[in-house]
């Protein structure tokens, strides 16, 4: 079976990127080949390098038309793109070139709390303001409409009146670390 080569995209602290890199270390058929980042000083850059992952930095301009980025990934025989806290909208050319091969994780139960401006603590604050009794994660394929690609899996966690945006963030992150690598693995293996 041909090894599937994965590019991680991340812009932030990288806890999910690190978790994925560790999970797939030595994996038989899935290899994390590189990290794509749009911020040279993001903590994820150092963390990935320390784990032996090649990092490619692209300026924000590269995400406008995406031609260079798409052809670079194709030249490196990348099969899958995993978004792990990537804060730029992907160019259409990239989405089309990797149709059904881009996976995103969103820190809420879509379709609630998705769309423009809904990332990081903005999501968790909105969840608390709406007095939700549950939050969770949504792992989905990326298509041309933001946060609306085919859902792969959701996991939820109970909230109570004592929760704050910070405690919701912790509960959600725990779900992310527990389930994201497994769903990535399952999705890729189903296509093999
Ligand atoms: C996660 O909450 C993920 O759901 C969202 O961005 C965040 C990234 O966190 N898409 P980290 O950088 O992996 O810690």
Coordinates of C-alpha atoms and ligand atoms in Angstrom, one line a residue:
X1 CA 0.0 0.0 0.0
X2 CA 1.4 3.4 -1.0
X3 CA 2.3 5.6 2.0
X4 CA 0.0 8.7 2.2
X5 CA 1.9 11.9 2.6
X6 CA 0.4 14.6 4.8
X7 CA 1.0 18.3 5.0
X8 CA -0.1 19.9 8.2
X9 CA -1.2 23.6 8.1
X10 CA -1.0 25.5 11.4
X11 CA -0.6 29.1 12.4
X12 CA -0.6 29.0 16.2
X13 CA 0.6 27.3 19.3
X14 CA 0.5 23.9 17.6
X15 CA -0.7 21.6 20.3
X16 CA -2.8 19.6 17.7
X17 CA 0.0 19.7 15.2
X18 CA 2.5 18.2 17.8
X19 CA -0.1 15.6 18.8
X20 CA -0.6 14.5 15.2
X21 CA 3.2 14.4 14.5
X22 CA 3.7 12.2 17.6
X23 CA 0.7 10.0 16.7
X24 CA 1.9 9.2 13.2
X25 CA 5.6 8.8 14.1
X26 CA 6.6 5.4 12.6
X27 CA 3.1 4.8 11.2
X28 CA 3.0 2.1 8.5
X29 CA 1.1 4.0 5.8
X30 CA 0.7 7.6 6.8
X31 CA 3.6 10.1 7.0
X32 CA 3.5 13.7 8.2
X33 CA 5.9 15.2 5.6
X34 CA 5.8 18.8 6.3
X35 CA 4.3 21.8 8.1
X36 CA 3.0 24.8 6.2
X37 CA 2.7 28.0 8.2
X38 CA 1.9 31.6 7.4
X39 CA 3.6 33.1 10.5
X40 CA 7.4 32.6 10.9
X41 CA 7.2 33.4 14.6
X42 CA 4.3 31.1 15.5
X43 CA 5.3 28.7 18.3
X44 CA 4.2 25.7 16.1
X45 CA 7.2 26.4 13.8
X46 CA 9.9 25.6 16.4
X47 CA 7.9 22.7 17.8
X48 CA 7.6 21.0 14.4
X49 CA 11.3 21.6 13.6
X50 CA 12.3 20.1 17.0
X51 CA 10.3 17.0 16.0
X52 CA 12.2 16.7 12.7
X53 CA 9.4 18.0 10.5
X54 CA 10.3 20.3 7.6
X55 CA 8.6 23.7 7.8
X56 CA 7.6 25.8 4.8
X57 CA 6.6 29.4 5.5
X58 CA 4.4 31.2 3.0
X59 CA 3.6 34.9 3.1
X60 CA -0.1 35.8 3.2
X61 CA 0.1 36.8 -0.5
X62 CA 0.6 33.1 -1.3
X63 CA -2.8 32.3 0.0
X64 CA -4.5 34.8 -2.4
X65 CA -4.2 32.8 -5.6
X66 CA -2.5 29.7 -4.2
X67 CA -0.8 28.7 -7.5
X68 CA 2.7 28.5 -6.1
X69 CA 1.6 26.8 -2.9
X70 CA -0.5 24.2 -4.8
X71 CA 2.2 23.4 -7.2
X72 CA 4.8 23.1 -4.4
X73 CA 2.6 20.6 -2.6
X74 CA 2.0 18.6 -5.8
X75 CA 5.7 18.6 -6.6
X76 CA 6.3 17.1 -3.2
X77 CA 3.6 14.4 -3.8
X78 CA 1.5 15.5 -0.9
X79 CA -1.7 13.5 -0.7
X80 CA -3.6 15.1 2.2
X81 CA -3.8 18.5 3.9
X82 CA -4.7 18.6 7.6
X83 CA -5.6 22.0 9.1
X84 CA -4.7 22.1 12.7
X85 CA -5.4 25.7 13.7
X86 CA -4.7 27.4 10.4
X87 CA -6.0 30.9 10.4
X88 CA -6.0 31.8 6.7
X89 CA -8.8 31.1 4.2
X90 CA -7.5 28.5 1.7
X91 CA -7.3 29.6 -1.9
X92 CA -9.8 28.0 -4.3
X93 CA -7.1 26.5 -6.5
X94 CA -5.8 24.5 -3.5
X95 CA -9.2 23.3 -2.4
X96 CA -9.9 22.1 -6.0
X97 CA -6.6 20.4 -6.3
X98 CA -7.1 18.6 -3.1
X99 CA -10.8 17.9 -3.3
X100 CA -12.0 15.7 -0.4
X101 CA -8.4 15.5 0.8
X102 CA -8.4 18.4 3.2
X103 CA -9.5 17.8 6.8
X104 CA -10.2 20.6 9.3
X105 CA -11.0 20.6 13.0
X106 CA -13.3 23.2 14.4
X107 CA -13.6 23.7 18.2
X108 CA -17.4 23.7 18.4
X109 CA -20.4 21.7 17.3
X110 CA -21.0 22.9 13.7
X111 CA -23.2 24.3 12.2
X112 CA -23.4 26.3 15.5
X113 CA -20.6 28.7 16.1
X114 CA -18.9 28.4 12.7
X115 CA -18.2 30.8 9.9
X116 CA -16.3 34.0 9.7
X117 CA -14.7 35.3 12.9
X118 CA -15.4 32.1 14.7
X119 CA -12.0 30.8 15.8
X120 CA -10.1 30.4 19.1
X121 CA -11.6 32.0 22.1
X122 CA -14.2 33.8 20.0
X123 CA -15.9 30.5 19.7
X124 CA -15.8 29.6 23.4
X125 CA -17.0 33.1 24.4
X126 CA -19.9 32.8 22.0
X127 CA -20.8 29.3 23.4
X128 CA -20.8 30.7 27.0
X129 CA -22.9 33.8 26.0
X130 CA -25.4 31.5 24.3
X131 CA -25.7 29.5 27.6
X132 CA -25.1 26.3 25.7
X133 CA -25.1 23.1 27.9
X134 CA -22.7 21.3 25.5
X135 CA -19.8 22.1 23.2
X136 CA -17.4 19.9 21.4
X137 CA -15.4 19.4 18.2
X138 CA -16.3 18.9 14.6
X139 CA -13.9 17.2 12.2
X140 CA -14.9 17.8 8.6
X141 CA -13.7 17.9 5.0
X142 CA -13.1 21.4 3.6
X143 CA -14.9 22.6 0.5
X144 CA -15.4 25.9 -1.1
X145 CA -17.8 27.1 1.6
X146 CA -16.2 28.0 5.0
X147 CA -16.9 25.4 7.7
X148 CA -19.5 23.6 5.6
X149 CA -17.7 20.6 4.1
X150 CA -18.9 17.1 4.7
X151 CA -18.8 16.2 8.4
X152 CA -16.6 13.3 9.4
X153 CA -17.3 13.2 13.1
X154 CA -18.4 15.2 16.1
X155 CA -17.7 14.7 19.7
X156 CA -19.4 16.6 22.5
X157 CA -18.7 17.5 26.1
X158 CA -21.1 18.7 28.8
X159 CA -20.9 22.2 30.1
X160 CA -22.4 23.7 33.3
X161 CA -23.0 27.1 34.8
X162 CA -19.6 27.3 36.3
X163 CA -17.9 27.0 33.0
X164 CA -16.0 30.0 31.5
X165 CA -14.6 30.4 28.0
X166 CA -11.3 29.2 29.4
X167 CA -12.6 26.0 30.9
X168 CA -14.6 25.3 27.7
X169 CA -11.4 25.8 25.8
X170 CA -9.7 23.2 28.0
X171 CA -12.5 20.7 27.7
X172 CA -12.6 21.1 23.9
X173 CA -8.9 20.8 23.6
X174 CA -9.0 17.5 25.5
X175 CA -11.4 16.2 22.9
X176 CA -9.2 17.4 20.1
X177 CA -6.2 15.7 21.4
X178 CA -8.0 12.5 22.1
X179 CA -9.9 12.1 18.8
X180 CA -8.3 14.1 15.9
X181 CA -5.4 11.8 15.1
X182 CA -7.7 8.8 15.1
X183 CA -10.3 10.4 12.7
X184 CA -7.5 11.6 10.4
X185 CA -6.1 8.0 10.3
X186 CA -9.5 6.5 9.7
X187 CA -10.4 9.0 6.9
X188 CA -7.1 8.5 5.1
X189 CA -7.2 4.7 5.4
X190 CA -10.8 4.6 4.1
X191 CA -9.5 6.1 0.9
X192 CA -6.5 3.8 0.5
Ligands
LIG1 C1 -7.9 24.2 17.8 O1 -8.9 24.6 18.8 C2 -8.6 23.8 16.6 O2 -9.9 23.3 16.8 C3 -8.7 25.1 15.8 O3 -7.6 25.8 16.2 C4 -7.1 25.4 17.4 C5 -5.6 25.1 17.3 O4 -5.0 24.9 18.6 N1 -9.0 24.9 14.5 P1 -3.5 24.4 18.7 O5 -2.7 25.5 18.0 O6 -3.4 23.1 18.0 O7 -3.3 24.3 20.1

